[in-house]
Coordinates of C-alpha atoms in Angstrom, one line a residue:
M1 CA -11.9 -16.6 17.4
S2 CA -10.9 -18.2 20.6
I3 CA -7.6 -19.7 21.6
D4 CA -7.4 -23.0 23.5
I5 CA -4.9 -23.1 26.4
N6 CA -4.0 -26.4 27.9
D7 CA -3.5 -26.8 31.7
A8 CA 0.3 -26.6 31.5
E9 CA 0.2 -23.4 29.5
H10 CA -2.5 -21.9 31.9
K11 CA -0.2 -22.8 34.9
L12 CA 2.7 -21.1 33.2
L13 CA 0.8 -18.0 32.5
S14 CA -0.5 -17.9 36.0
E15 CA 3.0 -18.3 37.5
L16 CA 4.3 -15.6 35.2
G17 CA 1.4 -13.3 36.4
D18 CA 2.2 -14.0 40.0
N19 CA 5.9 -13.2 39.4
I20 CA 5.0 -9.8 37.9
I21 CA 2.8 -9.0 40.9
Q22 CA 5.5 -10.1 43.2
H23 CA 7.9 -7.7 41.6
Y24 CA 5.5 -4.8 42.1
L25 CA 5.2 -5.8 45.7
I26 CA 9.0 -5.8 46.2
V27 CA 9.3 -2.4 44.6
A28 CA 6.4 -1.0 46.7
E29 CA 7.9 -2.5 50.0
N30 CA 11.4 -0.8 49.2
F31 CA 9.7 2.6 48.6
I32 CA 7.8 2.3 51.9
L33 CA 11.1 1.5 53.7
Q34 CA 12.6 4.7 52.1
N35 CA 9.6 6.8 53.2
K36 CA 8.5 7.1 49.5
A37 CA 4.9 6.4 50.1
N38 CA 3.6 8.0 47.0
E39 CA 5.9 6.0 44.7
A40 CA 4.8 2.9 46.7
L41 CA 1.2 3.6 46.0
D42 CA 2.0 4.1 42.3
A43 CA 3.6 0.6 42.1
L44 CA 0.7 -0.9 44.0
N45 CA -1.9 0.7 41.7
K46 CA -0.1 -0.8 38.8
A47 CA -0.1 -4.3 40.5
E48 CA -3.8 -4.0 41.2
D49 CA -4.6 -2.9 37.7
F50 CA -2.5 -5.8 36.3
C51 CA -4.2 -8.4 38.3
N52 CA -7.6 -7.1 37.8
K53 CA -7.2 -7.1 34.0
T54 CA -5.2 -10.4 33.7
P55 CA -7.3 -13.6 33.7
G56 CA -6.0 -16.3 35.9
V57 CA -4.0 -14.0 38.2
N58 CA -5.2 -13.7 41.8
C59 CA -4.8 -10.3 43.6
H60 CA -2.6 -10.8 46.6
K61 CA -3.9 -9.8 50.0
D62 CA -0.4 -8.3 50.4
I63 CA -1.5 -5.6 47.9
E64 CA -4.2 -4.5 50.3
D65 CA -1.7 -4.6 53.3
L66 CA 0.9 -2.5 51.5
V67 CA -1.7 0.0 50.2
S68 CA -2.7 0.4 53.9
R69 CA 0.9 0.9 54.9
A70 CA 1.7 3.3 52.1
K71 CA -1.4 5.4 52.8
Y72 CA -0.5 5.5 56.5
G73 CA 3.0 6.6 55.5
I74 CA 1.5 9.6 53.6
Y75 CA -0.8 10.4 56.4
K76 CA 2.1 10.2 59.0
S77 CA 4.3 12.4 56.8
Y78 CA 1.8 15.2 57.2
L79 CA 1.8 14.8 60.9
Q80 CA 5.6 14.7 61.0
I81 CA 5.7 17.9 59.1
A82 CA 3.2 19.5 61.5
E83 CA 5.4 18.5 64.5
K84 CA 8.6 19.8 62.9
A85 CA 6.8 23.1 62.1
M86 CA 5.8 23.5 65.7
E87 CA 9.5 23.0 66.8
I88 CA 10.5 26.1 64.7
V89 CA 7.3 27.9 65.9
S90 CA 5.8 28.1 62.4
F91 CA 2.2 27.5 63.7
D92 CA 0.3 28.4 60.5
F93 CA 2.4 25.9 58.6
A94 CA 1.9 23.2 61.3
E95 CA -1.9 23.8 61.3
R96 CA -2.1 23.5 57.4
Y97 CA -0.5 20.1 57.6
I98 CA -2.6 18.8 60.4
L99 CA -5.7 19.8 58.2
K100 CA -4.0 17.9 55.4
A101 CA -3.7 14.8 57.5
S102 CA -7.3 15.2 58.8
E103 CA -8.6 15.3 55.2
Y104 CA -6.5 12.4 54.0
Q105 CA -7.7 10.4 57.0
Q106 CA -11.2 11.1 56.1
N107 CA -10.8 10.2 52.5
N108 CA -9.0 6.9 53.2
K109 CA -10.9 4.1 55.1
E110 CA -7.6 2.2 55.8
I111 CA -6.8 5.0 58.4
D112 CA -9.6 4.4 60.9
S113 CA -8.5 6.5 63.9
D114 CA -8.0 10.2 64.1
A115 CA -6.4 10.0 67.6
E116 CA -3.1 11.2 66.3
I117 CA -4.6 14.3 64.8
K118 CA -6.5 15.2 68.0
N119 CA -3.3 14.8 70.0
L120 CA -1.4 17.1 67.6
Y121 CA -4.2 19.7 67.6
G122 CA -4.0 19.7 71.4
K123 CA -0.2 20.2 71.3
L124 CA -0.5 23.0 68.9
I125 CA -3.2 24.8 71.0
Y126 CA -0.9 24.4 74.1
Q127 CA 2.2 25.7 72.3
C128 CA 0.3 28.7 70.8
T129 CA -0.9 29.5 74.3
E130 CA 2.5 29.3 76.0
K131 CA 4.1 31.5 73.2
G132 CA 1.4 34.0 73.9
F133 CA 2.4 34.1 77.7
E134 CA 6.0 34.4 76.6
A135 CA 5.1 37.6 74.6
L136 CA 3.2 38.8 77.5
S137 CA 6.2 38.7 79.7
V138 CA 8.2 41.0 77.3
P139 CA 5.7 42.7 77.1
D140 CA 4.5 42.4 73.5
F141 CA 0.8 42.6 73.7
N142 CA 0.0 42.4 70.0
N143 CA 2.1 39.4 69.3
A144 CA 0.6 37.8 72.5
Q145 CA -2.8 38.5 71.1
N146 CA -1.9 36.8 67.7
Y147 CA -0.8 33.7 69.5
F148 CA -3.8 33.6 71.7
D149 CA -6.2 34.2 68.8
Q150 CA -4.8 31.2 66.9
A151 CA -5.2 29.0 70.0
W152 CA -8.7 30.2 70.5
R153 CA -9.6 29.6 66.9
L154 CA -8.1 26.0 67.1
C155 CA -9.9 25.0 70.3
N156 CA -13.2 26.1 68.8
S157 CA -12.5 24.1 65.7
P158 CA -14.7 20.9 64.8
Q159 CA -12.2 18.8 66.6
G160 CA -14.1 19.7 69.7
F161 CA -11.3 20.8 72.0
K162 CA -12.3 22.9 75.2
C163 CA -10.5 26.1 75.6
S164 CA -8.6 26.2 78.9
Q165 CA -9.0 28.9 81.5
R166 CA -5.5 29.7 81.2
L167 CA -6.0 30.6 77.5
I168 CA -9.0 32.8 78.4
N169 CA -6.8 34.5 81.1
G170 CA -4.1 35.2 78.6
I171 CA -6.6 36.6 76.1
N172 CA -8.0 39.1 78.7
S173 CA -4.4 40.0 79.8
A174 CA -3.4 40.8 76.2
N175 CA -6.5 42.8 75.5
H176 CA -6.0 44.7 78.8
G177 CA -2.4 45.4 77.9
I178 CA -3.4 46.7 74.4
A179 CA -6.0 48.9 76.0
L180 CA -3.4 50.6 78.3
E181 CA -1.0 51.1 75.4
Y182 CA -3.8 52.8 73.5
E183 CA -4.6 55.1 76.4
S184 CA -0.9 55.9 76.8
I185 CA -0.7 56.9 73.1
K186 CA -3.7 59.0 73.4
N187 CA -2.2 60.9 76.4
D188 CA 1.0 61.3 74.6
D189 CA -0.8 62.9 71.6
Y190 CA -2.6 65.3 73.9
T191 CA 0.7 66.3 75.6
N192 CA 2.4 66.8 72.2
N193 CA -0.4 69.1 71.2
E194 CA 0.1 71.3 74.3
T195 CA 3.9 71.4 74.1
E196 CA 6.3 71.6 71.2
T197 CA 8.2 68.3 70.7
T198 CA 11.1 67.2 68.6
I199 CA 10.7 63.8 66.8
P200 CA 14.0 61.9 67.1
K201 CA 15.8 61.8 63.8
N202 CA 16.5 58.0 64.0
T203 CA 12.8 57.0 64.3
D204 CA 12.3 56.2 60.6
N205 CA 15.6 54.3 60.5
A206 CA 14.6 52.3 63.5
L207 CA 11.3 51.4 61.7
I208 CA 12.9 50.4 58.5
A209 CA 15.4 48.2 60.3
S210 CA 12.4 46.6 62.2
K211 CA 10.7 45.9 58.9
Q212 CA 13.9 44.4 57.5
E213 CA 14.3 42.2 60.5
F214 CA 10.7 41.1 60.1
K215 CA 11.3 40.1 56.4
Q216 CA 14.6 38.4 57.3
N217 CA 12.8 36.3 59.9
D218 CA 10.1 35.4 57.3
H219 CA 12.9 34.4 54.9
S220 CA 14.5 32.1 57.5
R221 CA 11.1 30.6 58.3
L222 CA 10.5 29.6 54.7
I223 CA 13.7 27.9 54.4
A224 CA 13.2 26.1 57.6
E225 CA 9.7 24.9 56.5
G226 CA 11.2 23.7 53.2
Q227 CA 13.9 21.7 55.0
I228 CA 11.1 20.0 57.0
L229 CA 9.3 19.2 53.7
I230 CA 12.5 17.7 52.3
E231 CA 12.8 15.5 55.3
A232 CA 9.2 14.3 54.9
Q233 CA 9.9 13.5 51.2
H234 CA 7.5 16.3 50.1
T235 CA 10.3 17.7 47.7
I236 CA 8.1 19.6 45.3
D237 CA 6.4 21.5 48.1
A238 CA 9.8 22.3 49.5
F239 CA 11.0 23.7 46.2
D240 CA 8.1 26.1 46.3
K241 CA 9.2 27.4 49.8
F242 CA 12.8 27.8 48.6
C243 CA 11.7 29.7 45.4
E244 CA 9.6 32.0 47.7
A245 CA 12.5 32.6 49.9
K246 CA 14.7 33.4 46.9
K247 CA 12.3 35.9 45.6
M248 CA 12.2 37.6 49.0
E249 CA 16.0 37.8 49.0
K250 CA 16.0 39.7 45.7
K251 CA 13.0 41.9 46.4
F252 CA 14.0 43.1 49.9
N253 CA 17.8 42.8 49.5
L254 CA 17.9 40.4 52.4
Q255 CA 21.0 38.7 53.7
A256 CA 21.5 35.6 51.6
N257 CA 21.2 32.1 52.9
T258 CA 24.4 30.1 51.9
E259 CA 22.4 26.9 51.7
L260 CA 19.5 28.2 49.7
D261 CA 21.0 27.7 46.1
T262 CA 22.0 24.1 47.0
L263 CA 18.5 23.5 48.5
L264 CA 16.9 24.9 45.2
S265 CA 19.0 22.6 43.0
L266 CA 18.3 19.5 45.2
T267 CA 14.5 20.1 45.0
A268 CA 14.5 21.4 41.5
K269 CA 15.6 18.0 40.3
A270 CA 12.5 16.4 41.7
V271 CA 10.2 19.1 40.1
I272 CA 12.0 18.7 36.7
L273 CA 11.6 14.9 36.8
N274 CA 8.0 15.0 37.9
D275 CA 7.3 17.4 35.0
L276 CA 9.0 15.2 32.6
K277 CA 6.7 12.4 33.7
K278 CA 3.7 14.6 32.8
S279 CA 5.4 15.2 29.4
D280 CA 5.7 11.4 28.9
F281 CA 1.9 11.0 29.7
L282 CA 1.1 13.8 27.3
I283 CA 3.1 12.1 24.5
W284 CA 1.1 9.0 25.1
K285 CA -2.1 11.1 24.8
N286 CA -0.7 12.5 21.5
K287 CA -0.7 16.1 22.9
I288 CA 2.7 16.8 21.4
A289 CA 2.6 20.7 21.7
E290 CA 1.9 20.4 25.4
A291 CA 4.5 17.7 25.9
S292 CA 7.2 19.8 24.1
E293 CA 6.4 22.9 26.1
I294 CA 7.0 21.0 29.3
Y295 CA 10.2 19.6 27.8
N296 CA 11.6 22.9 26.8
K297 CA 10.6 24.3 30.3
A298 CA 12.6 21.4 31.9
I299 CA 15.6 22.3 29.9
D300 CA 15.4 25.9 31.0
E301 CA 14.9 24.9 34.7
Q302 CA 18.0 22.6 34.3
K303 CA 20.1 25.4 33.4
K304 CA 18.7 27.8 35.9
F305 CA 19.4 25.5 38.8
N306 CA 22.8 24.3 37.7
L307 CA 21.7 20.7 36.9
I308 CA 23.2 20.5 33.4
N309 CA 25.5 17.7 34.5
D310 CA 22.8 15.7 36.3
S311 CA 22.9 12.2 34.6
E312 CA 19.4 11.2 35.6
I313 CA 17.8 14.3 34.2
N314 CA 19.9 14.2 31.0
T315 CA 18.9 10.6 30.4
T316 CA 15.2 11.4 30.9
L317 CA 15.5 14.4 28.6
V318 CA 17.1 12.3 25.8
R319 CA 14.3 9.7 26.2
I320 CA 11.5 12.3 26.2
Q321 CA 13.1 14.0 23.1
K322 CA 13.2 10.6 21.3
N323 CA 9.6 10.0 22.3
I324 CA 8.5 13.4 21.0
E325 CA 10.3 13.0 17.6
K326 CA 9.0 9.3 17.3
K327 CA 5.4 10.4 17.9
K328 CA 5.7 13.4 15.6
C329 CA 6.9 11.1 12.9
F330 CA 4.1 8.6 13.6
N331 CA 1.6 11.5 13.2
A332 CA 3.4 12.9 10.1
E333 CA 3.2 9.4 8.4
A334 CA -0.4 8.9 9.5
E335 CA -1.3 12.3 7.9
Y336 CA 0.7 11.4 4.8
R337 CA -1.0 8.2 4.3
N338 CA -4.5 9.7 4.9
T339 CA -3.8 12.5 2.4
C340 CA -2.7 9.8 -0.2
L341 CA -6.0 7.9 0.5
K342 CA -7.9 11.0 0.1
A343 CA -6.3 11.5 -3.4
L344 CA -7.3 8.0 -4.3
R345 CA -10.9 8.6 -3.4
L346 CA -10.9 11.8 -5.4
I347 CA -9.5 10.0 -8.4
R348 CA -12.3 7.5 -8.2
R349 CA -14.8 10.4 -8.1
S350 CA -13.0 11.8 -11.2
N351 CA -12.0 14.9 -9.3
I352 CA -8.4 14.8 -10.7
K353 CA -7.5 18.4 -10.0
D354 CA -8.2 18.1 -6.2
A355 CA -6.5 14.6 -6.2
G356 CA -3.4 16.2 -7.6
N357 CA -3.4 18.8 -4.8
S358 CA -3.8 16.2 -2.2
L359 CA -0.7 14.3 -3.7
N360 CA 1.3 17.5 -3.7
K361 CA 0.3 18.1 -0.1
A362 CA 1.4 14.5 0.8
S363 CA 4.8 15.0 -1.0
K364 CA 5.2 18.3 1.0
I365 CA 4.5 16.4 4.3
K366 CA 7.1 13.8 3.5
T367 CA 9.7 16.4 2.4
N368 CA 9.1 18.5 5.6
N369 CA 9.6 15.2 7.7
S370 CA 12.7 13.7 5.8
L371 CA 14.2 12.5 9.0
C372 CA 11.3 10.3 9.7
N373 CA 12.1 7.7 6.9
F374 CA 8.5 6.9 5.9
T375 CA 8.1 3.3 5.2
D376 CA 6.5 3.6 1.7
N377 CA 6.4 5.9 -1.3
V378 CA 2.6 5.9 -2.0
V379 CA 2.8 9.3 -3.8
N380 CA 5.0 8.1 -6.6
Q381 CA 3.0 4.8 -6.8
V382 CA -0.2 6.7 -7.3
K383 CA 1.3 9.1 -9.7
Q384 CA 2.7 6.3 -11.8
K385 CA -0.4 4.3 -11.9
Y386 CA -2.6 7.3 -12.6
E387 CA -0.1 9.2 -14.8
P388 CA -2.6 9.9 -17.8
F389 CA -5.0 11.2 -15.2
F390 CA -2.7 13.8 -13.9
N391 CA -1.2 14.6 -17.4
Y392 CA -4.8 15.2 -18.6
Q393 CA -5.4 17.6 -15.8
K394 CA -2.2 19.3 -16.2
N395 CA -2.8 19.9 -20.0
M396 CA -6.3 21.0 -19.2
D397 CA -5.0 23.5 -16.8
F398 CA -2.4 24.7 -19.4
A399 CA -5.2 25.0 -22.0
S400 CA -7.4 26.9 -19.8
S401 CA -4.7 29.5 -18.6
S402 CA -3.6 29.9 -22.2
A403 CA -7.1 30.7 -23.3
K404 CA -7.5 33.2 -20.6
D405 CA -4.2 34.7 -21.7
H406 CA -5.5 34.9 -25.3
K407 CA -2.8 32.4 -26.4
Y408 CA -5.2 30.6 -28.6
E409 CA -2.9 28.4 -30.6
D410 CA -1.3 27.1 -27.3
A411 CA -4.8 26.7 -25.8
I412 CA -5.8 24.4 -28.7
E413 CA -2.5 22.5 -28.6
Y414 CA -2.9 21.7 -24.8
L415 CA -6.5 20.8 -25.3
Q416 CA -5.5 18.2 -28.0
K417 CA -2.8 16.8 -25.7
S418 CA -5.4 16.6 -22.9
F419 CA -7.7 14.6 -25.0
N420 CA -4.9 12.3 -26.0
N421 CA -4.3 11.6 -22.3
Y422 CA -8.0 11.1 -21.8
S423 CA -8.0 8.5 -24.5
D424 CA -4.8 6.7 -23.5
G425 CA -6.1 6.4 -19.9
K426 CA -9.5 5.1 -21.0
M427 CA -10.8 7.8 -18.7
D428 CA -14.3 7.6 -20.2
T429 CA -14.7 4.4 -18.1
T430 CA -14.3 6.4 -15.0
G431 CA -17.3 8.5 -15.7
L432 CA -15.3 11.6 -16.5
D433 CA -16.7 13.5 -19.4
F434 CA -14.3 15.3 -21.8
P435 CA -15.6 18.6 -23.1
S436 CA -16.2 18.8 -26.8
F437 CA -13.9 21.2 -28.7
T438 CA -16.6 23.7 -29.4
D439 CA -17.9 23.5 -25.8
F440 CA -14.5 24.3 -24.5
I441 CA -14.1 27.3 -26.9
V442 CA -17.7 28.7 -26.3
S443 CA -17.2 28.5 -22.4
Y444 CA -14.8 31.4 -22.5
N445 CA -17.2 33.9 -24.2
D446 CA -14.1 35.3 -26.0
P447 CA -14.9 36.4 -29.6
G448 CA -11.2 36.3 -30.4
F449 CA -10.9 32.7 -29.4
S450 CA -14.1 31.6 -31.2
F451 CA -12.9 33.5 -34.3
Y452 CA -9.4 31.8 -34.2
A453 CA -11.0 28.4 -33.6
C454 CA -13.4 28.8 -36.4
G455 CA -10.7 29.3 -38.8
Y456 CA -8.7 26.5 -37.2
L457 CA -11.5 24.0 -37.7
L458 CA -12.1 25.3 -41.2
D459 CA -8.4 24.5 -42.1
K460 CA -9.0 21.1 -40.6
S461 CA -12.0 20.6 -42.8
D462 CA -14.3 20.3 -39.9
Y463 CA -16.9 22.4 -41.5
E464 CA -19.8 21.5 -39.1
N465 CA -18.0 22.6 -35.9
S466 CA -16.5 25.5 -37.7
F467 CA -20.1 26.8 -38.4
L468 CA -21.0 26.2 -34.7
L469 CA -18.3 28.6 -33.8
L470 CA -19.4 31.0 -36.5
K471 CA -22.8 31.0 -34.8
D472 CA -21.1 31.7 -31.5
L473 CA -19.5 34.8 -33.0
R474 CA -23.0 35.9 -33.9
R475 CA -24.0 35.2 -30.3
L476 CA -21.2 37.3 -29.1
N477 CA -22.2 40.2 -31.4
F478 CA -19.1 40.0 -33.5
L479 CA -19.3 42.4 -36.5
S480 CA -20.5 40.6 -39.7
K481 CA -18.0 42.4 -41.8
E482 CA -15.1 41.3 -39.7
S483 CA -16.0 37.7 -40.3
K484 CA -16.6 38.2 -44.0
A485 CA -13.6 36.3 -45.2
I486 CA -14.3 33.4 -43.0
Q487 CA -18.0 33.4 -43.9
I488 CA -17.1 33.2 -47.6
R489 CA -14.7 30.4 -47.1
L490 CA -17.0 28.4 -44.9
G491 CA -20.0 29.1 -47.3
K492 CA -18.1 27.6 -50.3
K493 CA -16.9 24.5 -48.4
M494 CA -20.3 23.7 -47.0
A495 CA -22.0 24.1 -50.3
E496 CA -19.5 21.7 -51.9
V497 CA -20.1 19.2 -49.2
D498 CA -23.9 19.5 -49.3
K499 CA -23.9 19.3 -53.1
T500 CA -21.8 16.2 -53.2
N501 CA -23.9 14.4 -50.4
A502 CA -27.3 15.6 -51.6
P503 CA -27.4 17.0 -55.0
G504 CA -31.2 17.1 -55.1
N505 CA -31.6 19.4 -52.1
D506 CA -32.9 22.9 -52.4
P507 CA -29.9 25.2 -51.4
L508 CA -32.3 28.0 -50.2
T509 CA -33.8 25.6 -47.7
K510 CA -30.3 24.5 -46.5
V511 CA -29.2 28.1 -46.0
K512 CA -32.3 29.1 -44.1
E513 CA -31.7 26.0 -41.9
Y514 CA -28.1 27.2 -41.2
T515 CA -28.9 30.9 -40.7
L516 CA -32.4 31.1 -39.8
G517 CA -32.7 34.0 -42.2
D518 CA -30.4 36.2 -40.2
K519 CA -28.8 39.0 -42.4
W520 CA -25.7 38.6 -40.3
Y521 CA -24.8 35.6 -42.4
Q522 CA -25.2 37.4 -45.7
N523 CA -21.6 36.7 -46.8
F524 CA -21.9 33.0 -46.0
R525 CA -25.4 32.9 -47.9
K526 CA -23.9 34.6 -51.1
A527 CA -20.9 32.3 -51.1
Y528 CA -23.0 29.1 -50.5
F529 CA -25.4 30.0 -53.4
S530 CA -22.6 31.1 -55.8
T531 CA -20.7 27.8 -55.3
W532 CA -23.9 25.7 -55.5
N533 CA -25.0 27.2 -58.7
K534 CA -21.5 26.8 -60.2
L535 CA -21.5 23.2 -59.3
V536 CA -24.8 22.8 -61.1
E537 CA -23.4 24.3 -64.3

């Protein structure tokens, strides 16, 4: 089916599409101006996706321009973090973000020059070298060697820098200083072996204090790095730094930073909102368990970082909770409907028992999701339409259970009710066969049941089926003398019927036909002959 669109309508749709694209561009531009390059890219990707999938809408060249600006903003943020890290002498941190910038530049053709990366690499090598010389002047040869080693590794990196003679001289000086210290320690050890020495009592305390100071410096460095990341809009990475700093405070009993809790709350908000975005996506993918797990984690984090009163988080949580409940209800109603359809298919296949189980399951689904307000009541509709079917199965089940409990009178009563349901519902037209009375009795292999039913049918003047059950008693090795009374009654009645219907028949032939000459039926045979002969007289 195709829909004809006239020129005016086509123009209107095209203008509407252009307005939507323009909205995305304005949003992206504002994000770029706020140094939120990732958010800008997200808006631009949506704009690009919209114009690619919407006929008659042209992709603006402005999208490409803004994508380039946004990607350059991300690239530039990595470099800015590296520069700030160098200012606080966190050279490993700086190197990590220079490498991130380099990788991002290589993966995005919009950034065609790596000049800024090379410039920053050179600056980092220079600062590592100068810090090495500062350490030499203390002198602190081990620290100097660490700075020089990092500078040496950087200038031998794929960026292709040439290591300066000054760096080489610094490395040699540090190595020479370390060698002299080693010789001095060896000489001290030799002297200590020759003369008795007393180790100062405060040596251990000084060592502990030195280690604690080192941990405190590490703690301060993590906080400083986190603040740099906040400034560059890398809030989630900043949160990780602050969490690490908080763990150090507790683990090593460090002096608390008064700003750390505030910084954690500030960055935790971004982490929580980002996690809730993931939850939203998982709801869309119908992964409710995973979405709920993230939602519950967000609530815990909100409490942990004192963000209970944050309106943006609260609004988002309410929306996510509604979406989760809405999706749960959608899934529950779909399961409810599918279970009802399964019941209908089972009814058509004459599988009434399983159909009833399916409808009961559907009812339970609806009860367990009472707040969902399902739009229909299929279960009741099906039960009403096929009421004879379900009553049939119910009475058949009662008949079966009664037979198993040796409640023979109840079993026969329920079997008769079941047959009435079968007839009323015209269930023979569905292909469902109703078991004959004798087949039902015989299927239990219960002499007591067969004996009771034999007498029951005899009382109902159903002599033919009564005799079938007498034969079943013979099959079950029921004692002949225990069935004497019923054999006599049945023999008399059958002789009367046979004599009336065919007076010219030979009674001996008929008895042999019934009993096949089995002595077990002797009481039946005697009663049959006696009655026949009396009727002849």
